[in-house]
Coordinates of N, CA and C in Angstrom, one line a residue:
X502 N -53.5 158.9 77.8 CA -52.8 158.8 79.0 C -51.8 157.7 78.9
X503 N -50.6 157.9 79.1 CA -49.6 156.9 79.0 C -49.3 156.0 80.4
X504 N -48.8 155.4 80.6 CA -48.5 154.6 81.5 C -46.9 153.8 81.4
X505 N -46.0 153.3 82.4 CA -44.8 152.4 82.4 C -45.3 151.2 82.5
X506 N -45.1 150.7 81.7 CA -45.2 149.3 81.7 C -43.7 148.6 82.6
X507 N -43.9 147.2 83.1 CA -42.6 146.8 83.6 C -40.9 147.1 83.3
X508 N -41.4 146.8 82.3 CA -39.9 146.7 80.8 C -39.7 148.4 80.4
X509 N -40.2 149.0 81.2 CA -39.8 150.5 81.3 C -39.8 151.2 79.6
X510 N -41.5 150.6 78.9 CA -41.7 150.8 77.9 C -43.0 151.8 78.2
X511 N -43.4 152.9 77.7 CA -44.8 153.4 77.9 C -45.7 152.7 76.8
X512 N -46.8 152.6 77.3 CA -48.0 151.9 76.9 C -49.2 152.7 77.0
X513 N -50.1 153.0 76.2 CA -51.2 153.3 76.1 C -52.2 152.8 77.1
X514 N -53.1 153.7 77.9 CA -54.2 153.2 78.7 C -55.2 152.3 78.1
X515 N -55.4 152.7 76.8 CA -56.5 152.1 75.9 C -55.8 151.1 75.6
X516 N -54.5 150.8 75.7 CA -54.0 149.4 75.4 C -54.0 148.4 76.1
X517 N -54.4 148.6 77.0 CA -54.0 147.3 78.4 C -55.4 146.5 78.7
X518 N -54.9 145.4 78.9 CA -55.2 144.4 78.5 C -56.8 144.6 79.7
X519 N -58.0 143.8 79.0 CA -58.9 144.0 80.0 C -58.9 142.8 80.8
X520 N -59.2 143.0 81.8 CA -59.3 141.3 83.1 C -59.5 140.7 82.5
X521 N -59.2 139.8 83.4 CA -59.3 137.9 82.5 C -60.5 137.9 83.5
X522 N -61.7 138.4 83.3 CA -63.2 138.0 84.3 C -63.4 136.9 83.7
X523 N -63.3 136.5 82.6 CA -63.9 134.9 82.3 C -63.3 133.6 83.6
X524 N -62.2 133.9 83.3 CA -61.2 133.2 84.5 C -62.6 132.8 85.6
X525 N -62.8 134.5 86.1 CA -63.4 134.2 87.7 C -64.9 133.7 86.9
X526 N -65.4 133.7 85.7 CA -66.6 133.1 85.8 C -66.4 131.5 85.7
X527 N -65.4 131.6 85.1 CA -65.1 129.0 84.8 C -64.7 129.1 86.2
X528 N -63.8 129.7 87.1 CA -64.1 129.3 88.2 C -65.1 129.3 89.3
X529 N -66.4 130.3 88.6 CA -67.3 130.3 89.9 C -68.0 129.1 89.1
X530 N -68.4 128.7 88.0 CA -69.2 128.0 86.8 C -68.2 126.3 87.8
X531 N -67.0 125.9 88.0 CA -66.4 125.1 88.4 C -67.0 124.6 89.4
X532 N -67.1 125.4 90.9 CA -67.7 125.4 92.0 C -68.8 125.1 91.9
X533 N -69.9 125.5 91.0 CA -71.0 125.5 91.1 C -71.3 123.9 90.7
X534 N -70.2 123.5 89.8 CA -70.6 121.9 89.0 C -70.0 120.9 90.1
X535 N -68.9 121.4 91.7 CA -67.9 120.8 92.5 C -69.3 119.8 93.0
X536 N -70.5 121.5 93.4 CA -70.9 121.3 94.7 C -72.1 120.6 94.2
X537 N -72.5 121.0 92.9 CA -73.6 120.0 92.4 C -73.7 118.6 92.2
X538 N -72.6 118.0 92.0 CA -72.4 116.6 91.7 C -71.7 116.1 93.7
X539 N -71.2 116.8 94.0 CA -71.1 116.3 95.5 C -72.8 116.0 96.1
X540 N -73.5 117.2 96.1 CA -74.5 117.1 96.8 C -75.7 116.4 96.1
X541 N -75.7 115.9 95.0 CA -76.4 114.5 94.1 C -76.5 113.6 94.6
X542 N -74.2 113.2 94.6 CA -74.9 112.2 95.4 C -75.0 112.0 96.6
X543 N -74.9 112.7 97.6 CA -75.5 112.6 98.5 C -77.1 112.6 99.1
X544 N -77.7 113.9 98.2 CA -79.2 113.8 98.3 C -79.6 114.6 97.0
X545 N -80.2 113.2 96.5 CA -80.1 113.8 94.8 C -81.4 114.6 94.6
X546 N -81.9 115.0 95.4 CA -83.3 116.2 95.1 C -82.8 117.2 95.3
X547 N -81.8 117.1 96.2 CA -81.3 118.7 96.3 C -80.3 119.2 95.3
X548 N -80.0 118.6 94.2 CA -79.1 118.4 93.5 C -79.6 119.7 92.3
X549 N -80.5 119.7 92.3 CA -81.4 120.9 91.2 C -81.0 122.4 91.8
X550 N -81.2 122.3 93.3 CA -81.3 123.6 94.2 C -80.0 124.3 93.9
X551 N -78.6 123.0 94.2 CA -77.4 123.6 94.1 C -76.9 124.5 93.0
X552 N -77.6 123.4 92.0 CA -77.4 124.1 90.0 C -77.8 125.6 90.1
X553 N -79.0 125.6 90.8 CA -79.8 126.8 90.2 C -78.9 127.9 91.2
X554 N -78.9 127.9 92.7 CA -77.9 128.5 93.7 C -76.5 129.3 92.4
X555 N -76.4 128.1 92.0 CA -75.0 128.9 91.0 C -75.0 129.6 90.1
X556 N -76.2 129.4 89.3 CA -76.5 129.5 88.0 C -77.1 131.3 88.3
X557 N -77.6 131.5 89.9 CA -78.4 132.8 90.1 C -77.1 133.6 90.8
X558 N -76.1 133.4 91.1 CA -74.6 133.8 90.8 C -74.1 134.1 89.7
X559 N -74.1 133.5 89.1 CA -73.3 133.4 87.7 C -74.0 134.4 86.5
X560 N -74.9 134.2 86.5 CA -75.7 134.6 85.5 C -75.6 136.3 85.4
X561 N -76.0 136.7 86.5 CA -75.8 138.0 86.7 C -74.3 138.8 86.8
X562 N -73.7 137.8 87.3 CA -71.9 138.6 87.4 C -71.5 138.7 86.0
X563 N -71.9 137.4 85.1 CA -71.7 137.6 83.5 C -71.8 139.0 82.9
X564 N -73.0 139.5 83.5 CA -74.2 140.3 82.4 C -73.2 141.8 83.1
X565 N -73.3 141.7 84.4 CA -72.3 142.4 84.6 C -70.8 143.0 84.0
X566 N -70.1 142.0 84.2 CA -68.8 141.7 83.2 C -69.0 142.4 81.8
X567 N -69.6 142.1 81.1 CA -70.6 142.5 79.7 C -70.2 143.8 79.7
X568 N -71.4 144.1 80.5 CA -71.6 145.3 80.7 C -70.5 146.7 81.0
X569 N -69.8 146.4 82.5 CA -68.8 146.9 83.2 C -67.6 147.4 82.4
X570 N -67.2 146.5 81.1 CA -65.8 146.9 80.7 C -65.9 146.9 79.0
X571 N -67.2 147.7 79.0 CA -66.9 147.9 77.3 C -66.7 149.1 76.9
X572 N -66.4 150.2 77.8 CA -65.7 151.2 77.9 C -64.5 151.1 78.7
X573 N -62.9 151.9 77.6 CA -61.8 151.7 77.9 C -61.2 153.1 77.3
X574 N -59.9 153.5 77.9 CA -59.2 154.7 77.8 C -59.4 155.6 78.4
X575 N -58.7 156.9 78.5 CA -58.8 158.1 79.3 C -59.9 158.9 78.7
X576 N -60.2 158.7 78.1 CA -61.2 159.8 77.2 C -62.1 159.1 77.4
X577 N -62.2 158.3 77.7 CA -63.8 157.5 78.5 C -64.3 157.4 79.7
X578 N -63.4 157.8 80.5 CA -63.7 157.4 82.0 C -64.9 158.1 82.2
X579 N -66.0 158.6 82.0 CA -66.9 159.0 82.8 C -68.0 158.2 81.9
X580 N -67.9 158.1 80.4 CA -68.7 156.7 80.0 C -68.4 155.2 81.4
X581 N -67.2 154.9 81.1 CA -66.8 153.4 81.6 C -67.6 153.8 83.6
X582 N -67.4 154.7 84.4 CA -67.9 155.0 85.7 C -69.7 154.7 85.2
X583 N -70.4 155.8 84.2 CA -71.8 155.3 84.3 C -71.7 154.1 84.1
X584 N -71.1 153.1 83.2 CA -71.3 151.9 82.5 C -71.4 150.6 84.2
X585 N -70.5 151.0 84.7 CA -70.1 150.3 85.9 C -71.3 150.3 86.8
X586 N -72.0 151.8 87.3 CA -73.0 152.1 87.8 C -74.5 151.0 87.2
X587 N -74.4 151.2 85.7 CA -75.5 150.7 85.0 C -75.6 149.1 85.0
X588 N -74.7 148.3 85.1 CA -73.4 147.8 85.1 C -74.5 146.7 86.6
X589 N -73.9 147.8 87.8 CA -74.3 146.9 89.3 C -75.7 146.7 89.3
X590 N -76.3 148.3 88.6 CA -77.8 147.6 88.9 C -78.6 146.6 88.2
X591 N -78.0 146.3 87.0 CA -78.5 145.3 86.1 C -78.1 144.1 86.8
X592 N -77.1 143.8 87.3 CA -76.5 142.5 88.6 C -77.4 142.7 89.4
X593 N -77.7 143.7 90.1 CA -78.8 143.6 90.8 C -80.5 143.2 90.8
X594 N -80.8 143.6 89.5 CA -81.7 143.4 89.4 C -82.1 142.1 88.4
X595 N -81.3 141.6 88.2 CA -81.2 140.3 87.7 C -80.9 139.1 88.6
X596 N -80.3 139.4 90.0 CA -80.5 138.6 90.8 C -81.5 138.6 90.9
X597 N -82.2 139.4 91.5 CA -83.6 139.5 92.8 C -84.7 138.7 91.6
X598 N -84.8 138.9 90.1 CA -85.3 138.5 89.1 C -85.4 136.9 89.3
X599 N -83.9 136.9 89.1 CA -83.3 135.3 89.0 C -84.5 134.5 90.1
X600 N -83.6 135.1 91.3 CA -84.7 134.7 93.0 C -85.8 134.4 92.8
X601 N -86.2 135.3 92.9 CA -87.9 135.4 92.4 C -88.7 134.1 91.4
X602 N -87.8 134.4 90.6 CA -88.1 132.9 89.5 C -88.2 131.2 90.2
X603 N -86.9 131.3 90.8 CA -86.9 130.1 91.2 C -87.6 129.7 92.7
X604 N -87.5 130.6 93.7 CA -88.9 130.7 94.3 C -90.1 130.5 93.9
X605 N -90.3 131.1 92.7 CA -91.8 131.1 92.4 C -92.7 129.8 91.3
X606 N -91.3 129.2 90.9 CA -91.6 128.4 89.9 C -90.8 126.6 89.8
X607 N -90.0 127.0 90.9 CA -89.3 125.6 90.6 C -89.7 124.6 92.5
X608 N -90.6 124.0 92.2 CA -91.0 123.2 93.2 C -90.7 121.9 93.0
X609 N -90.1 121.0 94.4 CA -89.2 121.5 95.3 C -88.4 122.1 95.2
X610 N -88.1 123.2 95.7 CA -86.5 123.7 95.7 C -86.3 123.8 97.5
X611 N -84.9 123.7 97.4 CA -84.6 123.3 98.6 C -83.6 124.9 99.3
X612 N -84.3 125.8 99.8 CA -83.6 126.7 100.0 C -82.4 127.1 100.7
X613 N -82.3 126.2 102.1 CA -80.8 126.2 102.0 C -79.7 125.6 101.4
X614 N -80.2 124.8 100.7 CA -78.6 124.5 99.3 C -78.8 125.5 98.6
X615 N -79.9 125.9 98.4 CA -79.7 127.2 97.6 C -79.0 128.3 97.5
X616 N -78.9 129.0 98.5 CA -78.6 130.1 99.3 C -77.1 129.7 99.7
X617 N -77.0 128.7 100.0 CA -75.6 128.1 100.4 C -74.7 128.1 98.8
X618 N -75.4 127.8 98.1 CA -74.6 127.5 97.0 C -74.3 128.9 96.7
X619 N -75.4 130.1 96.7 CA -74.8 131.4 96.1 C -74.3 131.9 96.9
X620 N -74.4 131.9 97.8 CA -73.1 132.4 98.9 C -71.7 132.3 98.6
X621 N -71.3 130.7 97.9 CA -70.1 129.7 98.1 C -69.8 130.7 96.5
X622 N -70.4 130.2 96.3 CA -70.0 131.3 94.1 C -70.1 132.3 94.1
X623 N -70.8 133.2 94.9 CA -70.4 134.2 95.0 C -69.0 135.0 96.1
X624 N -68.8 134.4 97.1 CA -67.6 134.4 97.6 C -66.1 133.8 96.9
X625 N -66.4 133.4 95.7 CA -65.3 133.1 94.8 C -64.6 134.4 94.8
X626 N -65.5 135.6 94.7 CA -64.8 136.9 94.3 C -63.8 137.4 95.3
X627 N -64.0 136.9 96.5 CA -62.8 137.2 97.3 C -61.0 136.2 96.9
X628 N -61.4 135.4 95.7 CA -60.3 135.0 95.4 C -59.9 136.1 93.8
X629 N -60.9 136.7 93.3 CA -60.5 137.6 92.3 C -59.1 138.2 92.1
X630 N -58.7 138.9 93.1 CA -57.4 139.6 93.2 C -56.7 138.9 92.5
X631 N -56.5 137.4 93.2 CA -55.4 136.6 92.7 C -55.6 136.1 91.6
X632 N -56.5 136.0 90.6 CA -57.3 135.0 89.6 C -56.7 136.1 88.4
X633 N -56.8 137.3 89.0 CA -56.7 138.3 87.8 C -55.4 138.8 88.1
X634 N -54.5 138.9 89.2 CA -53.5 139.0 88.9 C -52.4 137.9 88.2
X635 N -52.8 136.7 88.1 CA -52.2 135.5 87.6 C -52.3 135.9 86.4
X636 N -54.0 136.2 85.8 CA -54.1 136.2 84.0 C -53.3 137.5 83.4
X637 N -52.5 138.1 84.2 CA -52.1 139.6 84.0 C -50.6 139.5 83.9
X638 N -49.8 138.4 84.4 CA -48.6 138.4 84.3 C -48.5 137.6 82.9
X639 N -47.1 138.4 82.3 CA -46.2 138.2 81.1 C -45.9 136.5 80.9
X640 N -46.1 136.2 80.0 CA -45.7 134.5 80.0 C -44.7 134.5 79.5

């Protein structure tokens, strides 16, 4: 399947370039380090909660990422759709995993920094659009 590129050249589907998702991970991995070192020093026990809040963000959108775009071209789309599928529920179930862990094993933990922190990293992705259209334009 061909495509126009800008410069009114056709380009291969299988040629284009895949997201810059690393981007949105150094910047949710950023936030995560903003909000950890802010909230240290302010109350430095809670400072563990924040890390982990990010780390049960991150960890799973990675595995995701991974996962989601190792299938590319027209002759793949119905690989790359299961992959995506396969893809959310491994995100999924690697949260609730993640959760579960740190609930069950890291005492104190302070659950609302917690939950606050993965909310804040995970709400990074509403800046995605723009993170990945930036890594996409021509230098």
């Amino acid at each position: 399947m061909w495509q126009e590129s800008g410069q009114g050249q056709k380009i291969s589907m299988a040629s284009l370039p895949r997201p810059p998702y690393r981007r949105l991970l150094l910047v949710q991995l950023l936030v995560t380090g903003a909000l950890a070192l802010a909230i240290t020093l302010k109350t430095p026990e809670a400072g563990i909660s924040v890390l982990l809040g990010g780390m049960i963000a991150i960890i799973p959108q990675g595995a995701f990422f991974l996962l989601a775009f190792r299938h590319r071209g027209a002759r793949r789309v119905q690989q790359a759709v299961q992959g995506l599928f396969a893809a959310e529920a491994v995100k999924f179930g690697l949260t609730v995993v993640l959760f579960g862990l740190v609930f069950g094993l890291v005492q104190p933990s302070n659950p609302i920094f917690l939950l606050s922190t993965y909310i804040a990293v995970v709400s990074v992705h509403w800046l995605a659009p723009r993170l990945i259209q930036q890594g996409m334009k021509p230098h």
